[in-house]
PDB file of C-alpha atoms in Angstrom:
ATOM      1  CA  MET X   1       5.488-109.263 -40.626  1.00 59.00           C
ATOM      2  CA  MET X   2       2.245-107.417 -39.863  1.00 61.00           C
ATOM      3  CA  ASP X   3       4.010-105.769 -36.958  1.00 62.00           C
ATOM      4  CA  ALA X   4       6.843-104.604 -39.105  1.00 63.00           C
ATOM      5  CA  THR X   5       4.389-103.278 -41.601  1.00 66.00           C
ATOM      6  CA  TYR X   6       2.395-101.202 -38.954  1.00 58.00           C
ATOM      7  CA  SER X   7       5.627 -99.963 -37.552  1.00 66.00           C
ATOM      8  CA  CYS X   8       6.769 -98.907 -40.974  1.00 65.00           C
ATOM      9  CA  ALA X   9       3.493 -97.057 -41.672  1.00 63.00           C
ATOM     10  CA  GLY X  10       3.501 -95.264 -38.226  1.00 64.00           C
ATOM     11  CA  VAL X  11       7.030 -93.963 -38.912  1.00 62.00           C
ATOM     12  CA  ARG X  12       6.030 -92.672 -42.328  1.00 71.00           C
ATOM     13  CA  ILE X  13       2.882 -91.021 -40.759  1.00 70.00           C
ATOM     14  CA  GLN X  14       5.094 -89.167 -38.061  1.00 72.00           C
ATOM     15  CA  LYS X  15       7.589 -88.318 -40.888  1.00 69.00           C
ATOM     16  CA  ASP X  16       4.802 -86.697 -42.994  1.00 69.00           C
ATOM     17  CA  ARG X  17       3.442 -84.993 -39.914  1.00 75.00           C
ATOM     18  CA  ALA X  18       6.830 -83.639 -39.085  1.00 69.00           C
ATOM     19  CA  ALA X  19       7.453 -82.471 -42.579  1.00 72.00           C
ATOM     20  CA  ALA X  20       3.977 -80.773 -42.356  1.00 71.00           C
ATOM     21  CA  ASP X  21       4.837 -79.123 -39.157  1.00 69.00           C
ATOM     22  CA  GLN X  22       8.093 -77.969 -40.605  1.00 74.00           C
ATOM     23  CA  ARG X  23       6.476 -76.287 -43.546  1.00 76.00           C
ATOM     24  CA  HIS X  24       3.868 -74.669 -41.264  1.00 78.00           C
ATOM     25  CA  ALA X  25       6.804 -73.472 -39.239  1.00 74.00           C
ATOM     26  CA  HIS X  26       8.460 -72.212 -42.141  1.00 75.00           C
ATOM     27  CA  ASP X  27       5.392 -70.480 -43.503  1.00 78.00           C
ATOM     28  CA  ALA X  28       4.800 -68.923 -39.977  1.00 77.00           C
ATOM     29  CA  MET X  29       8.427 -67.655 -39.874  1.00 80.00           C
ATOM     30  CA  GLN X  30       8.187 -66.209 -43.427  1.00 80.00           C
ATOM     31  CA  GLU X  31       5.036 -64.378 -42.323  1.00 80.00           C
ATOM     32  CA  LYS X  32       6.695 -62.919 -39.200  1.00 79.00           C
ATOM     33  CA  GLN X  33       9.599 -61.968 -41.325  1.00 80.00           C
ATOM     34  CA  HIS X  34       7.298 -60.034 -43.749  1.00 81.00           C
ATOM     35  CA  GLU X  35       5.727 -58.474 -40.561  1.00 81.00           C
ATOM     36  CA  TYR X  36       9.235 -57.518 -39.169  1.00 80.00           C
ATOM     37  CA  ASN X  37      10.243 -56.056 -42.450  1.00 83.00           C
ATOM     38  CA  ALA X  38       7.056 -54.018 -42.712  1.00 82.00           C
ATOM     39  CA  LEU X  39       7.541 -52.858 -39.055  1.00 81.00           C
ATOM     40  CA  ASN X  40      11.169 -52.032 -39.527  1.00 81.00           C
ATOM     41  CA  LYS X  41      10.268 -49.956 -42.849  1.00 84.00           C
ATOM     42  CA  GLN X  42       7.557 -48.236 -40.751  1.00 84.00           C
ATOM     43  CA  PHE X  43      10.170 -47.516 -37.963  1.00 82.00           C
ATOM     44  CA  GLU X  44      12.504 -45.878 -40.497  1.00 84.00           C
ATOM     45  CA  ILE X  45       9.818 -43.761 -41.826  1.00 86.00           C
ATOM     46  CA  VAL X  46       8.857 -42.647 -38.333  1.00 81.00           C
ATOM     47  CA  SER X  47      12.426 -42.095 -37.438  1.00 82.00           C
ATOM     48  CA  LYS X  48      12.980 -39.887 -40.489  1.00 86.00           C
ATOM     49  CA  LEU X  49       9.699 -37.879 -39.854  1.00 84.00           C
ATOM     50  CA  TYR X  50      10.764 -37.559 -36.176  1.00 83.00           C
ATOM     51  CA  ALA X  51      14.132 -36.208 -37.149  1.00 85.00           C
ATOM     52  CA  GLN X  52      12.619 -33.790 -39.606  1.00 86.00           C
ATOM     53  CA  SER X  53      10.009 -32.677 -37.015  1.00 82.00           C
ATOM     54  CA  ARG X  54      12.740 -32.330 -34.316  1.00 84.00           C
ATOM     55  CA  ASP X  55      14.901 -30.131 -36.807  1.00 86.00           C
ATOM     56  CA  LYS X  56      11.767 -28.027 -37.795  1.00 84.00           C
ATOM     57  CA  LEU X  57      10.900 -27.726 -33.993  1.00 79.00           C
ATOM     58  CA  GLU X  58      14.451 -26.583 -33.241  1.00 83.00           C
ATOM     59  CA  ALA X  59      14.394 -23.986 -36.010  1.00 85.00           C
ATOM     60  CA  LEU X  60      11.024 -22.668 -34.975  1.00 78.00           C
ATOM     61  CA  LYS X  61      12.200 -22.458 -31.238  1.00 78.00           C
ATOM     62  CA  ASN X  62      15.469 -20.562 -32.482  1.00 81.00           C
ATOM     63  CA  ARG X  63      13.255 -18.208 -34.591  1.00 82.00           C
ATOM     64  CA  ALA X  64      10.884 -17.613 -31.589  1.00 75.00           C
ATOM     65  CA  GLU X  65      13.792 -16.911 -29.194  1.00 75.00           C
ATOM     66  CA  GLN X  66      15.173 -14.275 -31.654  1.00 79.00           C
ATOM     67  CA  GLU X  67      11.917 -12.587 -32.492  1.00 76.00           C
ATOM     68  CA  ALA X  68      10.173 -12.912 -29.151  1.00 74.00           C
ATOM     69  CA  PRO X  69      12.570 -13.955 -26.350  1.00 79.00           C
ATOM     70  CA  LEU X  70      11.334 -14.952 -22.920  1.00 75.00           C
ATOM     71  CA  TYR X  71      14.558 -14.194 -21.219  1.00 80.00           C
ATOM     72  CA  ASP X  72      16.955 -11.065 -21.470  1.00 79.00           C
ATOM     73  CA  GLU X  73      20.700 -11.234 -21.578  1.00 77.00           C
ATOM     74  CA  ASN X  74      20.829 -11.713 -17.692  1.00 80.00           C
ATOM     75  CA  GLU X  75      18.657 -14.720 -17.826  1.00 80.00           C
ATOM     76  CA  ASN X  76      15.744 -12.511 -16.321  1.00 82.00           C
ATOM     77  CA  GLU X  77      12.197 -13.276 -17.298  1.00 81.00           C
ATOM     78  CA  LEU X  78      10.739 -10.752 -19.815  1.00 78.00           C
ATOM     79  CA  PRO X  79       6.920  -9.683 -19.497  1.00 81.00           C
ATOM     80  CA  LEU X  80       6.114 -11.855 -22.497  1.00 72.00           C
ATOM     81  CA  LYS X  81       6.685 -15.110 -20.470  1.00 75.00           C
ATOM     82  CA  ALA X  82       4.134 -14.175 -17.956  1.00 79.00           C
ATOM     83  CA  GLU X  83       1.614 -13.071 -20.655  1.00 75.00           C
ATOM     84  CA  LEU X  84       2.139 -16.543 -22.661  1.00 71.00           C
ATOM     85  CA  GLU X  85       1.540 -18.476 -19.279  1.00 73.00           C
ATOM     86  CA  ALA X  86      -1.586 -16.369 -18.640  1.00 74.00           C
ATOM     87  CA  LEU X  87      -3.245 -17.404 -21.940  1.00 71.00           C
ATOM     88  CA  PRO X  88      -6.338 -19.643 -21.398  1.00 71.00           C
ATOM     89  CA  TYR X  89      -5.247 -22.410 -23.794  1.00 63.00           C
ATOM     90  CA  ASP X  90      -4.252 -25.772 -22.473  1.00 66.00           C
ATOM     91  CA  ASN X  91      -3.545 -27.791 -25.701  1.00 70.00           C
ATOM     92  CA  VAL X  92      -2.375 -27.203 -29.270  1.00 69.00           C
ATOM     93  CA  LYS X  93      -5.880 -27.549 -30.687  1.00 75.00           C
ATOM     94  CA  ASP X  94      -7.101 -24.574 -28.652  1.00 75.00           C
ATOM     95  CA  CYS X  95      -3.902 -22.539 -29.778  1.00 74.00           C
ATOM     96  CA  GLU X  96      -4.700 -23.375 -33.548  1.00 75.00           C
ATOM     97  CA  LEU X  97      -8.455 -22.300 -32.998  1.00 80.00           C
ATOM     98  CA  ALA X  98      -7.263 -18.912 -31.600  1.00 78.00           C
ATOM     99  CA  LEU X  99      -4.534 -18.473 -34.256  1.00 77.00           C
ATOM    100  CA  ASP X 100      -7.314 -18.958 -36.945  1.00 80.00           C
ATOM    101  CA  GLU X 101      -9.515 -16.679 -35.217  1.00 82.00           C
ATOM    102  CA  ALA X 102      -6.605 -13.914 -35.104  1.00 77.00           C
ATOM    103  CA  GLU X 103      -5.958 -14.513 -38.756  1.00 79.00           C
ATOM    104  CA  SER X 104      -9.502 -14.279 -39.680  1.00 81.00           C
ATOM    105  CA  LYS X 105      -9.796 -10.876 -38.035  1.00 78.00           C
ATOM    106  CA  ILE X 106      -6.736  -9.727 -39.695  1.00 74.00           C
ATOM    107  CA  ASN X 107      -8.021 -10.738 -43.053  1.00 76.00           C
ATOM    108  CA  GLU X 108     -11.008  -8.736 -42.309  1.00 72.00           C
ATOM    109  CA  ILE X 109      -8.975  -5.536 -41.882  1.00 72.00           C
ATOM    110  CA  VAL X 110      -9.589  -3.409 -44.953  1.00 68.00           C
ATOM    111  CA  ALA X 111      -6.364  -1.421 -46.051  1.00 68.00           C
ATOM    112  CA  ASN X 112      -6.761   2.371 -45.943  1.00 72.00           C
ATOM    113  CA  PRO X 113      -4.145   4.173 -48.133  1.00 76.00           C
ATOM    114  CA  ASN X 114      -4.951   7.406 -46.222  1.00 80.00           C
ATOM    115  CA  VAL X 115      -4.032   5.862 -42.938  1.00 77.00           C
ATOM    116  CA  VAL X 116      -0.969   4.360 -44.393  1.00 78.00           C
ATOM    117  CA  ARG X 117       0.220   7.679 -45.807  1.00 84.00           C
ATOM    118  CA  GLN X 118      -0.649   9.402 -42.651  1.00 86.00           C
ATOM    119  CA  TYR X 119       1.411   6.722 -40.675  1.00 85.00           C
ATOM    120  CA  GLU X 120       4.398   7.164 -43.099  1.00 86.00           C
ATOM    121  CA  ARG X 121       4.376  10.935 -42.764  1.00 89.00           C
ATOM    122  CA  GLN X 122       4.181  10.844 -38.994  1.00 91.00           C
ATOM    123  CA  GLN X 123       7.177   8.354 -39.209  1.00 91.00           C
ATOM    124  CA  ARG X 124       9.152  10.710 -41.158  1.00 91.00           C
ATOM    125  CA  GLN X 125       8.351  13.531 -38.957  1.00 92.00           C
ATOM    126  CA  ILE X 126       9.443  11.413 -36.056  1.00 93.00           C
ATOM    127  CA  GLU X 127      12.804  10.521 -37.864  1.00 91.00           C
ATOM    128  CA  GLU X 128      13.417  14.231 -38.441  1.00 91.00           C
ATOM    129  CA  LEU X 129      12.508  15.229 -34.981  1.00 92.00           C
ATOM    130  CA  GLU X 130      14.839  12.435 -33.591  1.00 92.00           C
ATOM    131  CA  GLN X 131      17.614  13.886 -35.922  1.00 91.00           C
ATOM    132  CA  LYS X 132      17.090  17.440 -34.592  1.00 91.00           C
ATOM    133  CA  LEU X 133      17.044  16.189 -31.151  1.00 92.00           C
ATOM    134  CA  ASP X 134      20.355  14.522 -31.596  1.00 90.00           C
ATOM    135  CA  GLU X 135      21.779  17.654 -33.244  1.00 89.00           C
ATOM    136  CA  MET X 136      20.543  19.746 -30.212  1.00 90.00           C
ATOM    137  CA  ILE X 137      21.983  17.266 -27.545  1.00 88.00           C
ATOM    138  CA  SER X 138      25.353  17.414 -29.535  1.00 87.00           C
ATOM    139  CA  SER X 139      25.164  21.196 -29.745  1.00 88.00           C
ATOM    140  CA  LYS X 140      24.136  21.439 -26.064  1.00 85.00           C
ATOM    141  CA  ASP X 141      27.312  19.219 -25.018  1.00 84.00           C
ATOM    142  CA  ASP X 142      29.503  21.333 -27.139  1.00 84.00           C
ATOM    143  CA  LYS X 143      28.114  24.528 -25.590  1.00 84.00           C
ATOM    144  CA  ARG X 144      28.445  23.112 -22.099  1.00 80.00           C
ATOM    145  CA  MET X 145      31.936  22.215 -22.779  1.00 84.00           C
ATOM    146  CA  GLU X 146      32.714  25.708 -24.050  1.00 82.00           C
ATOM    147  CA  MET X 147      31.093  27.043 -21.046  1.00 80.00           C
ATOM    148  CA  GLU X 148      33.127  24.884 -18.871  1.00 79.00           C
ATOM    149  CA  GLN X 149      36.299  26.177 -20.491  1.00 82.00           C
ATOM    150  CA  LYS X 150      35.184  29.801 -19.921  1.00 82.00           C
ATOM    151  CA  LYS X 151      33.847  29.237 -16.595  1.00 80.00           C
ATOM    152  CA  GLY X 152      37.127  28.256 -14.789  1.00 82.00           C
ATOM    153  CA  PRO X 153      39.092  31.625 -15.574  1.00 87.00           C
ATOM    154  CA  TRP X 154      35.682  33.567 -15.107  1.00 84.00           C
ATOM    155  CA  ARG X 155      35.259  31.998 -11.630  1.00 85.00           C
ATOM    156  CA  ALA X 156      38.846  32.663 -10.606  1.00 87.00           C
ATOM    157  CA  SER X 157      38.530  36.191 -11.609  1.00 88.00           C
ATOM    158  CA  LEU X 158      35.399  36.600  -9.731  1.00 86.00           C
ATOM    159  CA  ALA X 159      36.637  34.883  -6.532  1.00 88.00           C
ATOM    160  CA  ASN X 160      39.832  37.269  -6.936  1.00 90.00           C
ATOM    161  CA  SER X 161      37.502  40.247  -6.876  1.00 89.00           C
ATOM    162  CA  VAL X 162      35.293  39.031  -4.202  1.00 90.00           C
ATOM    163  CA  THR X 163      38.636  38.382  -2.058  1.00 92.00           C
ATOM    164  CA  LYS X 164      39.709  41.992  -2.735  1.00 91.00           C
ATOM    165  CA  ILE X 165      36.310  43.467  -1.764  1.00 91.00           C
ATOM    166  CA  ASP X 166      36.348  41.058   1.400  1.00 92.00           C
ATOM    167  CA  THR X 167      39.818  42.439   2.304  1.00 92.00           C
ATOM    168  CA  LYS X 168      38.793  46.093   2.251  1.00 90.00           C
ATOM    169  CA  PHE X 169      35.379  45.483   3.809  1.00 91.00           C
ATOM    170  CA  SER X 170      36.844  43.700   6.640  1.00 92.00           C
ATOM    171  CA  LEU X 171      39.467  46.447   7.199  1.00 91.00           C
ATOM    172  CA  TYR X 172      36.819  49.203   7.202  1.00 89.00           C
ATOM    173  CA  MET X 173      34.546  47.190   9.598  1.00 89.00           C
ATOM    174  CA  ARG X 174      37.553  46.651  11.895  1.00 89.00           C
ATOM    175  CA  GLU X 175      38.104  50.495  11.919  1.00 85.00           C
ATOM    176  CA  LEU X 176      34.639  50.816  13.328  1.00 84.00           C
ATOM    177  CA  GLY X 177      35.387  48.188  16.117  1.00 85.00           C
ATOM    178  CA  CYS X 178      33.150  45.596  14.294  1.00 88.00           C
ATOM    179  CA  GLN X 179      33.551  42.615  12.100  1.00 90.00           C
ATOM    180  CA  GLY X 180      32.574  41.864   8.572  1.00 92.00           C
ATOM    181  CA  GLU X 181      33.234  39.741   5.705  1.00 93.00           C
ATOM    182  CA  VAL X 182      31.972  39.258   2.107  1.00 93.00           C
ATOM    183  CA  ARG X 183      31.589  35.756   0.586  1.00 92.00           C
ATOM    184  CA  LEU X 184      30.678  34.484  -2.819  1.00 89.00           C
ATOM    185  CA  THR X 185      27.739  31.989  -2.601  1.00 87.00           C
ATOM    186  CA  GLU X 186      26.940  29.621  -5.513  1.00 82.00           C
ATOM    187  CA  GLY X 187      23.778  27.851  -4.260  1.00 72.00           C
ATOM    188  CA  GLU X 188      23.002  24.217  -3.898  1.00 75.00           C
ATOM    189  CA  ALA X 189      23.262  21.969  -6.781  1.00 66.00           C
ATOM    190  CA  PRO X 190      20.113  20.277  -7.718  1.00 67.00           C
ATOM    191  CA  GLU X 191      19.813  16.482  -7.334  1.00 71.00           C
ATOM    192  CA  GLY X 192      21.686  14.722  -9.996  1.00 63.00           C
ATOM    193  CA  GLN X 193      23.757  17.768 -10.964  1.00 64.00           C
ATOM    194  CA  GLU X 194      27.249  18.675  -9.900  1.00 62.00           C
ATOM    195  CA  GLU X 195      26.742  22.539  -9.802  1.00 67.00           C
ATOM    196  CA  GLY X 196      23.924  24.914  -9.154  1.00 65.00           C
ATOM    197  CA  SER X 197      22.422  27.576 -11.445  1.00 74.00           C
ATOM    198  CA  PHE X 198      24.047  30.866 -11.900  1.00 76.00           C
ATOM    199  CA  LYS X 199      20.577  32.419 -10.789  1.00 80.00           C
ATOM    200  CA  ASP X 200      21.448  31.089  -7.343  1.00 81.00           C
ATOM    201  CA  TRP X 201      24.842  32.657  -7.237  1.00 85.00           C
ATOM    202  CA  GLY X 202      25.071  35.902  -5.083  1.00 87.00           C
ATOM    203  CA  ILE X 203      27.199  37.949  -2.646  1.00 89.00           C
ATOM    204  CA  GLU X 204      26.663  37.269   1.105  1.00 91.00           C
ATOM    205  CA  ILE X 205      27.556  39.969   3.639  1.00 92.00           C
ATOM    206  CA  ARG X 206      28.156  39.038   7.078  1.00 93.00           C
ATOM    207  CA  VAL X 207      28.765  41.388   9.970  1.00 91.00           C
ATOM    208  CA  SER X 208      29.028  41.397  13.695  1.00 91.00           C
ATOM    209  CA  PHE X 209      28.661  44.691  15.899  1.00 86.00           C
ATOM    210  CA  ARG X 210      29.187  42.825  19.210  1.00 85.00           C
ATOM    211  CA  GLU X 211      32.280  41.421  20.767  1.00 82.00           C
ATOM    212  CA  ASN X 212      32.566  37.661  21.055  1.00 81.00           C
ATOM    213  CA  SER X 213      29.752  37.132  18.522  1.00 84.00           C
ATOM    214  CA  LYS X 214      30.331  35.639  14.949  1.00 89.00           C
ATOM    215  CA  PRO X 215      29.363  37.534  11.970  1.00 88.00           C
ATOM    216  CA  GLN X 216      25.998  36.763  10.782  1.00 88.00           C
ATOM    217  CA  VAL X 217      24.161  37.473   7.288  1.00 89.00           C
ATOM    218  CA  LEU X 218      23.076  40.988   7.023  1.00 87.00           C
ATOM    219  CA  SER X 219      19.314  41.162   7.188  1.00 86.00           C
ATOM    220  CA  ALA X 220      16.480  43.213   8.740  1.00 82.00           C
ATOM    221  CA  ARG X 221      15.730  40.409  11.179  1.00 87.00           C
ATOM    222  CA  VAL X 222      19.196  40.461  12.956  1.00 85.00           C
ATOM    223  CA  GLN X 223      20.814  43.917  12.530  1.00 83.00           C
ATOM    224  CA  SER X 224      19.110  47.218  13.222  1.00 81.00           C
ATOM    225  CA  GLY X 225      18.572  49.977  10.605  1.00 80.00           C
ATOM    226  CA  GLY X 226      21.705  51.927  11.728  1.00 80.00           C
ATOM    227  CA  GLU X 227      23.823  48.698  11.506  1.00 84.00           C
ATOM    228  CA  ARG X 228      22.619  47.879   8.237  1.00 86.00           C
ATOM    229  CA  SER X 229      23.327  51.474   7.013  1.00 84.00           C
ATOM    230  CA  VAL X 230      26.925  51.291   8.322  1.00 86.00           C
ATOM    231  CA  SER X 231      27.401  47.831   6.582  1.00 87.00           C
ATOM    232  CA  THR X 232      26.099  49.093   3.378  1.00 86.00           C
ATOM    233  CA  ILE X 233      28.244  52.098   3.312  1.00 85.00           C
ATOM    234  CA  MET X 234      31.298  50.173   4.075  1.00 88.00           C
ATOM    235  CA  TYR X 235      30.432  47.745   1.452  1.00 89.00           C
ATOM    236  CA  LEU X 236      30.078  50.581  -1.013  1.00 85.00           C
ATOM    237  CA  MET X 237      33.562  51.978   0.114  1.00 84.00           C
ATOM    238  CA  ALA X 238      35.057  48.482  -0.577  1.00 86.00           C
ATOM    239  CA  LEU X 239      33.626  48.482  -3.998  1.00 84.00           C
ATOM    240  CA  GLN X 240      35.243  51.841  -4.762  1.00 78.00           C
ATOM    241  CA  ASP X 241      38.373  50.494  -6.311  1.00 69.00           C
ATOM    242  CA  MET X 242      36.522  47.873  -8.237  1.00 75.00           C
ATOM    243  CA  MET X 243      34.183  50.097 -10.025  1.00 71.00           C
ATOM    244  CA  VAL X 244      34.875  52.589 -12.912  1.00 65.00           C
ATOM    245  CA  ALA X 245      32.574  55.627 -12.366  1.00 67.00           C
ATOM    246  CA  PRO X 246      33.168  59.340 -12.111  1.00 65.00           C
ATOM    247  CA  PHE X 247      31.047  59.811  -9.013  1.00 68.00           C
ATOM    248  CA  ARG X 248      28.170  57.998  -7.212  1.00 68.00           C
ATOM    249  CA  CYS X 249      24.870  59.488  -5.490  1.00 70.00           C
ATOM    250  CA  VAL X 250      23.557  57.833  -2.297  1.00 69.00           C
ATOM    251  CA  ASP X 251      20.266  59.273  -0.958  1.00 71.00           C
ATOM    252  CA  GLU X 252      20.192  59.714   2.810  1.00 71.00           C
ATOM    253  CA  ILE X 253      23.487  57.899   3.373  1.00 70.00           C
ATOM    254  CA  ASN X 254      23.536  59.058   7.106  1.00 71.00           C
ATOM    255  CA  GLN X 255      20.113  58.091   7.839  1.00 71.00           C
ATOM    256  CA  GLY X 256      19.679  56.068  11.191  1.00 72.00           C
ATOM    257  CA  LEU X 257      23.439  56.747  12.090  1.00 77.00           C
ATOM    258  CA  ASP X 258      24.485  57.880  15.408  1.00 78.00           C
ATOM    259  CA  GLN X 259      27.123  60.593  15.696  1.00 79.00           C
ATOM    260  CA  ARG X 260      30.092  58.290  16.354  1.00 79.00           C
ATOM    261  CA  ASN X 261      29.315  55.966  13.276  1.00 79.00           C
ATOM    262  CA  GLU X 262      28.373  59.178  11.196  1.00 80.00           C
ATOM    263  CA  ARG X 263      31.862  60.558  11.748  1.00 80.00           C
ATOM    264  CA  LEU X 264      33.477  57.264  11.022  1.00 80.00           C
ATOM    265  CA  VAL X 265      31.465  56.801   7.995  1.00 80.00           C
ATOM    266  CA  PHE X 266      32.316  60.313   6.673  1.00 81.00           C
ATOM    267  CA  LYS X 267      35.912  59.901   7.583  1.00 80.00           C
ATOM    268  CA  ARG X 268      36.008  56.774   5.378  1.00 80.00           C
ATOM    269  CA  ILE X 269      34.296  58.679   2.485  1.00 78.00           C
ATOM    270  CA  VAL X 270      36.853  61.547   2.728  1.00 78.00           C
ATOM    271  CA  GLU X 271      39.805  59.265   2.810  1.00 79.00           C
ATOM    272  CA  ASN X 272      38.609  57.244  -0.194  1.00 76.00           C
ATOM    273  CA  SER X 273      37.727  60.199  -2.260  1.00 73.00           C
ATOM    274  CA  THR X 274      40.967  62.125  -1.469  1.00 74.00           C
ATOM    275  CA  LYS X 275      43.425  59.278  -2.470  1.00 72.00           C
ATOM    276  CA  GLU X 276      46.145  60.138  -4.970  1.00 71.00           C
ATOM    277  CA  PRO X 277      45.316  58.805  -8.619  1.00 66.00           C
ATOM    278  CA  GLY X 278      46.727  55.703  -9.716  1.00 64.00           C
ATOM    279  CA  SER X 279      49.513  54.887 -11.958  1.00 66.00           C
ATOM    280  CA  GLN X 280      47.361  55.351 -15.206  1.00 63.00           C
ATOM    281  CA  GLY X 281      46.973  58.927 -14.920  1.00 58.00           C
ATOM    282  CA  PRO X 282      44.364  61.352 -13.634  1.00 56.00           C
ATOM    283  CA  ARG X 283      41.324  59.268 -14.499  1.00 59.00           C
ATOM    284  CA  ASP X 284      42.535  56.479 -12.498  1.00 60.00           C
ATOM    285  CA  HIS X 285      40.886  57.503  -9.364  1.00 61.00           C
ATOM    286  CA  CYS X 286      38.379  56.216  -6.821  1.00 59.00           C
ATOM    287  CA  GLY X 287      35.407  58.465  -7.947  1.00 60.00           C
ATOM    288  CA  GLN X 288      33.832  61.684  -6.421  1.00 66.00           C
ATOM    289  CA  TYR X 289      31.271  62.429  -4.036  1.00 68.00           C
ATOM    290  CA  PHE X 290      28.557  65.172  -3.847  1.00 71.00           C
ATOM    291  CA  LEU X 291      27.463  65.399  -0.341  1.00 71.00           C
ATOM    292  CA  ILE X 292      23.931  66.902  -0.030  1.00 72.00           C
ATOM    293  CA  THR X 293      22.574  66.927   3.457  1.00 70.00           C
ATOM    294  CA  PRO X 294      20.548  69.146   5.832  1.00 71.00           C
ATOM    295  CA  LYS X 295      22.352  67.631   8.950  1.00 70.00           C
ATOM    296  CA  LEU X 296      26.064  67.935   8.559  1.00 71.00           C
ATOM    297  CA  LEU X 297      27.878  67.203  11.826  1.00 71.00           C
ATOM    298  CA  PRO X 298      30.318  70.128  13.087  1.00 74.00           C
ATOM    299  CA  ASN X 299      34.114  69.721  13.073  1.00 71.00           C
ATOM    300  CA  MET X 300      34.307  67.091  10.165  1.00 67.00           C
ATOM    301  CA  ILE X 301      37.872  66.437   9.386  1.00 63.00           C
ATOM    302  CA  ASP X 302      39.417  66.697   6.019  1.00 59.00           C
ATOM    303  CA  MET X 303      36.191  68.129   4.378  1.00 56.00           C
ATOM    304  CA  GLU X 304      38.123  71.044   3.070  1.00 56.00           C
ATOM    305  CA  VAL X 305      40.507  68.871   1.058  1.00 52.00           C
ATOM    306  CA  GLU X 306      40.259  69.572  -2.654  1.00 49.00           C
TER     307      GLU X 306
END
C-alpha cells in the first residue's frame, strides 16, 4: 500500500514537472516568436529603406551622368574622371566636409550687380558677334560659290588667250631658229586648300637658243642680254593681236642684238604692222610703230611699205 502511494506521488510530481516544463517551453516559444516578429518588422523597414536608397542612388547616378559624364559617346574617358580620381578624399565623410567648405565659400561671395550687368552685356555682345560671324561665313560661302561659277568661263577664256599667244610666240621663235613657249602658271595650293591664290598666277616664258636643249624659264641667270631682248620682242609681237592699242613705244628695242637677230626682229615688226585690217574695218588692225633709233641697219626690207 505504501509502495503504491509513493509510486503515485512520484508520477504526480513528474506530471507537474512536465507541465511546468511545458509552460516554460511555451513561454520561451512565445518570447522567440515576439523576437522573430520584431526582427521581421525591422527587416521589412530596412528592406524598404534599402529600396528607397537604391532608387535615390540610381536617380542621382543618372543625373550625374547627364550633367557631368565620365565617358563620351565612344566610351572614351573624359578629363573629369581623372580629376575625380585625383581628389584627395578617401571616404564619404571627407567629401562631405569638402562640400560644406565649398558651400561656405560660395555663401561668402557677395553679389555685385555691376559685375552681373557687365557679364550680361558681354554675353549679348558675344551673341551679336557670333550672329555676325555666322552671317559673314554664309556670305563668304555665297561669294565663293559665285566666284567658282565665274571662274570657270574666265579660266577657259584666259587659257584660250594664252594658247593663242603660245602658238604665235612658238612660230616667231622657230623663224629665228630657236624654241619658245608660253605657259599659264597658277602657283601651288597652300596646305588644306584645293587651289592657290590669284596673286600666285602668272605667265611663264620658256625659250631655248641652242639645239638639243629643252626650253628654260626666261631669266638673267640663264639667257644673255641679247637672248632676253629677242624673247621679249617676240613675246610682244605675239601679244599684238590680243591687245587693242593704236601704237606702242619700246625704248632701245634693238639694244644688245647682233645684226642677224636685229634684221629678223625688224622683219617681224614690219610684217606685223603691215598686215591687212581685219573684217571689222580699218580700226581692226594690229597696231602702228614709231621706230626711233640712231643705229638703223642698211638694206632693211619692206621699210618703205605704207
